[in-house]
Coordinates of C-alpha atoms in Angstrom, one line a residue:
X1 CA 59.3 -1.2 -96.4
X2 CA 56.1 -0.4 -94.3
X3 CA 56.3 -3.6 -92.7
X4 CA 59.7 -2.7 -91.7
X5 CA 58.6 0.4 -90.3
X6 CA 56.1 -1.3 -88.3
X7 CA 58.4 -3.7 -86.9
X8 CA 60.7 -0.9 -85.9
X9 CA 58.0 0.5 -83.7
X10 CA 56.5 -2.4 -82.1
X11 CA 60.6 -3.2 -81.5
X12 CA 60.5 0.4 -80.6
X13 CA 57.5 -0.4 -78.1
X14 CA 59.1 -3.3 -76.5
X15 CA 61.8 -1.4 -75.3
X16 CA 60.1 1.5 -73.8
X17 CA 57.8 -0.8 -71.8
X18 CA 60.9 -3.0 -70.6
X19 CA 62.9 0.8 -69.5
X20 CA 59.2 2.0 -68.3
X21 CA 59.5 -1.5 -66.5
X22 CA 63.1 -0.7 -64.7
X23 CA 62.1 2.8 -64.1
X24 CA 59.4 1.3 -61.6
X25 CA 61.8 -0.9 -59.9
X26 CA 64.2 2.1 -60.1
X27 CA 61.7 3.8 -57.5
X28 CA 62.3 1.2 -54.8
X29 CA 65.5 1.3 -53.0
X30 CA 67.7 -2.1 -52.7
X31 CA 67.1 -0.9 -49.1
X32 CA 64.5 1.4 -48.0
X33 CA 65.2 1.8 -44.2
X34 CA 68.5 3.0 -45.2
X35 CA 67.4 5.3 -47.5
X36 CA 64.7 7.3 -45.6
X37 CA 67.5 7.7 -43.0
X38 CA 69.2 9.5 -45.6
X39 CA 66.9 11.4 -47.1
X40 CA 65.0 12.2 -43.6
X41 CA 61.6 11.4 -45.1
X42 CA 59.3 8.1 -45.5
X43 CA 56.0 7.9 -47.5
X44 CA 53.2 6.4 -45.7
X45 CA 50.0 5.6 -47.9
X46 CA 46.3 5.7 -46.2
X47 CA 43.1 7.3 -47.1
X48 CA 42.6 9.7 -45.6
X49 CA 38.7 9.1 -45.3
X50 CA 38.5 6.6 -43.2
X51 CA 38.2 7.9 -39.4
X52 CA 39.2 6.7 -36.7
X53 CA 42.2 5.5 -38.4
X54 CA 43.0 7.5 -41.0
X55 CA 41.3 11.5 -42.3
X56 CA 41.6 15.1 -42.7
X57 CA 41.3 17.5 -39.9
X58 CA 39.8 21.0 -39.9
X59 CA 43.5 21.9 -40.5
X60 CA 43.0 20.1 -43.9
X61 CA 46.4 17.9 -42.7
X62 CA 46.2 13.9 -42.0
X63 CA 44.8 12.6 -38.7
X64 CA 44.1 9.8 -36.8
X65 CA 45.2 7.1 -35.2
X66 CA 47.1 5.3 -37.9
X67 CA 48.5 8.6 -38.9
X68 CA 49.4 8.9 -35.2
X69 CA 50.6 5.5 -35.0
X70 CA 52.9 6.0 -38.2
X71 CA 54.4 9.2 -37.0
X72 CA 55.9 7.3 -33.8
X73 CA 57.2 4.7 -35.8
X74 CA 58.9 6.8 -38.1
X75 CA 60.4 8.7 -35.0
X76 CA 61.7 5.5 -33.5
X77 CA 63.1 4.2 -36.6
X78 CA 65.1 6.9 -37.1
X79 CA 63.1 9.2 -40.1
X80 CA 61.9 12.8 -39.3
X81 CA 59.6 13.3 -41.8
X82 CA 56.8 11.8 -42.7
X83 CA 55.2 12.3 -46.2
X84 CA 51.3 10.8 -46.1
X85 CA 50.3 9.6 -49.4
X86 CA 46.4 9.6 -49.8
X87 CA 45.1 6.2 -52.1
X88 CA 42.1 3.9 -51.7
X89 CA 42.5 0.7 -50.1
X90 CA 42.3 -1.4 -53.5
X91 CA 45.2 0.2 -54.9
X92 CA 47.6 -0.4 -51.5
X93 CA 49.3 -3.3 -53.0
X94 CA 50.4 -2.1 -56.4
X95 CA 51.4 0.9 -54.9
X96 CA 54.0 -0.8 -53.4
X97 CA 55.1 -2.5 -55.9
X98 CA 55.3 0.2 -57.7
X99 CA 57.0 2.4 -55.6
X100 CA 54.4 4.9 -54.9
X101 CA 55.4 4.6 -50.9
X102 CA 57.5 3.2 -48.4
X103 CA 54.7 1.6 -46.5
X104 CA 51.0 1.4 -46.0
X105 CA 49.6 2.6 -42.7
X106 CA 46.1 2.3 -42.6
X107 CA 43.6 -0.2 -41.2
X108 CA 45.4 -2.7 -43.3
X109 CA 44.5 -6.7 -42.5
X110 CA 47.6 -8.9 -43.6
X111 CA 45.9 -11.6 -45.6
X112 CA 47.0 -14.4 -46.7
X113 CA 46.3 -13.2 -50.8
X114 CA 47.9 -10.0 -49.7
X115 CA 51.1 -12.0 -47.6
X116 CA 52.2 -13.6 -51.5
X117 CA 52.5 -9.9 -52.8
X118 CA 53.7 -7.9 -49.6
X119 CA 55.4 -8.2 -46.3
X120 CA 53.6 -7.0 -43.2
X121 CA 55.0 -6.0 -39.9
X122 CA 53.9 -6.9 -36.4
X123 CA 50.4 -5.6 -36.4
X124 CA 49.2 -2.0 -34.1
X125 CA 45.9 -2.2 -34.5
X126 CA 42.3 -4.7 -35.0
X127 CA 38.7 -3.9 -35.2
X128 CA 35.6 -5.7 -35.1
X129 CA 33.4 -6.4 -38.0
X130 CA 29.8 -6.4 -37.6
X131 CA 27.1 -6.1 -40.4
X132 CA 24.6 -3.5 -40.7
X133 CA 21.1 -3.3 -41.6
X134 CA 18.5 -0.3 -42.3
X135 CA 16.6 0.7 -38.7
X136 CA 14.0 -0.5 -39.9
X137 CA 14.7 -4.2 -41.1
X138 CA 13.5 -6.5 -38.7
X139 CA 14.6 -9.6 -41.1
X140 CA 18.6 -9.6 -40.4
X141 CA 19.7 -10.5 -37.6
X142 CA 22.8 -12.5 -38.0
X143 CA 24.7 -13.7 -40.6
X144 CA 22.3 -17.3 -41.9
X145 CA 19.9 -14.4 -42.9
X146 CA 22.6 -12.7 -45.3
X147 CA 21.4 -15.8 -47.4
X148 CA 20.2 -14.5 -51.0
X149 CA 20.6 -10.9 -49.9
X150 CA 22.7 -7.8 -51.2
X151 CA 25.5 -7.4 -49.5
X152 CA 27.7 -3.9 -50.0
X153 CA 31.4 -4.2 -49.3
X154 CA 34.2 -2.1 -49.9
X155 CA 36.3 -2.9 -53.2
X156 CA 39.7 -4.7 -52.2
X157 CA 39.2 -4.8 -48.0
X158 CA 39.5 -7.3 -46.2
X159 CA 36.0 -7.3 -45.7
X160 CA 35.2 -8.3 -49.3
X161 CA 37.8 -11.1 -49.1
X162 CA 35.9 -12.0 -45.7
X163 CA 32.6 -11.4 -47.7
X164 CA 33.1 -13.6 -50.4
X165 CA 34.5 -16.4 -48.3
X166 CA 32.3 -16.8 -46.1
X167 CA 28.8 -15.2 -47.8
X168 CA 28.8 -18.1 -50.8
X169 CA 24.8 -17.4 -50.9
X170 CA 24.4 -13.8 -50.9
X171 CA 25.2 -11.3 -53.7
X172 CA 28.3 -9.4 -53.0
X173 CA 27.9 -6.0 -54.0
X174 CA 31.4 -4.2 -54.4
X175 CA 31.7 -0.4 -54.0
X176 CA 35.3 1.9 -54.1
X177 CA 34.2 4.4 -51.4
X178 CA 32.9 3.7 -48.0
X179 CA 30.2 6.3 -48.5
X180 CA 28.8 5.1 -51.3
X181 CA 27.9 1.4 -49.7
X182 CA 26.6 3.4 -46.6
X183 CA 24.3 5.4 -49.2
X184 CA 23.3 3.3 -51.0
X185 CA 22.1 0.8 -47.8
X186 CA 19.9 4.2 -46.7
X187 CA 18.4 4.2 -49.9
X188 CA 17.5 0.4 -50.2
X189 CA 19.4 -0.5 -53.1
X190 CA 21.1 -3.1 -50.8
X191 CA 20.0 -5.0 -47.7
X192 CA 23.0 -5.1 -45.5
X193 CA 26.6 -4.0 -45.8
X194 CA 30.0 -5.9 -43.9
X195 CA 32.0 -2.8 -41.9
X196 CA 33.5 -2.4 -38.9
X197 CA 32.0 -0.9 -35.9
X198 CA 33.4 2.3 -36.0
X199 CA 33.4 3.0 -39.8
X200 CA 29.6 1.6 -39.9
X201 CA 28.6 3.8 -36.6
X202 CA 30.2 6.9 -37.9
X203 CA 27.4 6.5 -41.1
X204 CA 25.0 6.2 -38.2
X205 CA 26.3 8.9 -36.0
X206 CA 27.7 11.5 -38.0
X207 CA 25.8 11.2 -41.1
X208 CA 22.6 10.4 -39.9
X209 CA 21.7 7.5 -41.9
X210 CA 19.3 5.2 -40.5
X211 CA 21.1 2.6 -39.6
X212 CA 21.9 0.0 -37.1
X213 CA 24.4 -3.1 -36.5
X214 CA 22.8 -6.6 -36.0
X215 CA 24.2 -10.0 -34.7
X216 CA 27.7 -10.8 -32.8
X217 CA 31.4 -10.0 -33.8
X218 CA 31.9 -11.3 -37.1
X219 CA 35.4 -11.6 -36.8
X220 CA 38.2 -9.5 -35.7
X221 CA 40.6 -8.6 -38.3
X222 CA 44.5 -6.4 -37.7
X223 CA 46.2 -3.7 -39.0
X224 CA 49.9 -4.2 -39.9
X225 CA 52.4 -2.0 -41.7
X226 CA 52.7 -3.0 -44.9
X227 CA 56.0 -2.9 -47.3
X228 CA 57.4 -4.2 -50.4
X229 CA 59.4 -7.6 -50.1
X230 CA 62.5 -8.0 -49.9
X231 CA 63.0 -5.4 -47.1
X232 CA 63.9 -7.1 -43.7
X233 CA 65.9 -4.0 -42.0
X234 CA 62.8 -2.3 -42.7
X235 CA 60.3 -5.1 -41.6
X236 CA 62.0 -5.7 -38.6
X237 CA 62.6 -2.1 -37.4
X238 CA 59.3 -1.2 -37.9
X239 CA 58.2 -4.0 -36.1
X240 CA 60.7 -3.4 -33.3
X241 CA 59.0 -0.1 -32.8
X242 CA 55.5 -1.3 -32.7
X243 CA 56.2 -3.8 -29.7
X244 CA 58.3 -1.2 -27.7
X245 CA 54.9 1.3 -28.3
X246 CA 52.8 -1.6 -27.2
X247 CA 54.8 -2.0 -24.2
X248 CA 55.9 1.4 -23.0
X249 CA 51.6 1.9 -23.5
X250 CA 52.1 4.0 -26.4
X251 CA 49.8 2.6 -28.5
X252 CA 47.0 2.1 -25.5
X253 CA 47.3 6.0 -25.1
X254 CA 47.0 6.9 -28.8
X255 CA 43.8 4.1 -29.4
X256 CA 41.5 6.2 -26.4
X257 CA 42.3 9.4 -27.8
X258 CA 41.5 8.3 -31.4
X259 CA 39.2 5.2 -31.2
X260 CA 37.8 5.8 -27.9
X261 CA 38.3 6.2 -23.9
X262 CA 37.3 2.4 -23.4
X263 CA 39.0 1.0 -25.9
X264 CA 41.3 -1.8 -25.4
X265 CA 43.8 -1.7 -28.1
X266 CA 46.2 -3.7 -26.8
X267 CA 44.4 -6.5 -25.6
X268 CA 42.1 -7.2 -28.7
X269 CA 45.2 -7.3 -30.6
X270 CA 46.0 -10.1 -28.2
X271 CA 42.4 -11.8 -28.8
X272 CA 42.4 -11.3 -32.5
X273 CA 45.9 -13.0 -32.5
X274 CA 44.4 -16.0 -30.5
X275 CA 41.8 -16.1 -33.0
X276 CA 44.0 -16.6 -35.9

């Protein structure tokens, strides 16, 4: 009889997790273009800490240029609202999967890894990686001297998968915020960290740390939209929207007034493509 009971729950169990199960796929719409249209809103996931693409402004609302960026594209696709979800970069994926949002819209590199689990649309945005180095070190200086070092990188960017590809002889240090690689660089636990120029210079700038960036471009690496499969209507409007905006100069304009007056949006995305 308590054997039977037992069975009865773990039956019991099974069920819940495979109606659990539909109730995620529940959350995605057979079509999700269609849908926001409806309902006159689209959830966008990004950070929200990590300027100049994506953080919270003295208003305490999302800013920056991917915010700015996803606003237009949700105008010219037809959706009034947009609702910004906030997440960290390693969760991006599953939360699509899972429903959480519509798309991801933040400093997002379409990888190969990430390409079997999600479709990305035609990229708005690249930035160049450097690494950087205390002030003081006068050791590092490109990336042969990475050899046997720690390296800080932030859990589930692009920059670890660049990290760990390419740094086979140095010891990949993984952190979940941004600040806490920068911090922990300042305070010597590690000896260099992989970022991009502007995330690294804003530890520099802003923060004060002593810091610096050593050796050329590491590589260039774009942002894309990212969705859930099985979406084309909204693949392909999205990325109908971003090549209008790259040729009516929207996305030139928005890039100086987020990233900076000199910045070349528009053609880097061209030279990062070229790289590929």
């Amino acid at each position: 009889m308590q054997m039977r009971h037992v069975m009865l729950k773990l039956c019991g169990s099974a069920l819940l997790g495979l109606a659990a199960g539909t109730t995620v796929a529940q959350n995605i719409p057979a079509d999700i273009l269609a849908s926001a249209r409806a309902a006159g809103v689209i959830r966008i996931a990004n950070t929200q800490s990590s300027p100049p693409w994506s953080l919270i402004d003295d208003k305490l609302q999302p800013a920056g240029y991917d915010v700015e960026v996803a606003k237009e594209v949700a105008r010219r696709i037809g959706v009034a609202k947009v609702v910004f979800v906030a997440d960290s970069f390693k969760n991006f994926v599953e939360g699509l999967k899972a429903g959480k949002y519509d798309l991801v819209m933040n400093d997002l590199t379409p990888t190969p890894e990430r390409e079997k689990q999600v479709d990305f649309a035609a990229p708005y945005g690249v930035e160049d990686f450097r690494i950087f180095v205390l002030s003081s070190n006068s050791t590092i200086k490109d990336q042969p001297d990475l050899k046997g070092r720690k390296v800080g990188v932030t859990t589930g960017t692009s920059n670890e998968t660049w990290a760990r590809a390419h740094l086979k002889e140095s010891d990949i240090r993984t952190y979940d915020n941004g600040g806490f690689v920068f911090n922990d660089l300042g305070n010597g636990r590690i000896d260099a960290v992989i970022s991009s120029h502007f995330g690294g210079m804003k530890y520099a700038n802003v923060n004060k740390l002593p810091i610096k960036e050593v050796g050329p471009v590491l590589i260039y690496q774009l942002s894309a939209p990212a969705m859930v499969k099985g979406q084309p209507a909204l693949k392909d409007a999205v990325s109908k929207a971003i090549a209008d905006m790259t040729r009516d100069g929207t996305l030139d304009r928005l890039a100086r007034r987020w990233v900076g007056p000199e910045f070349d949006m528009v053609g880097d995305i061209q030279r990062a493509l070229r790289q590929q």
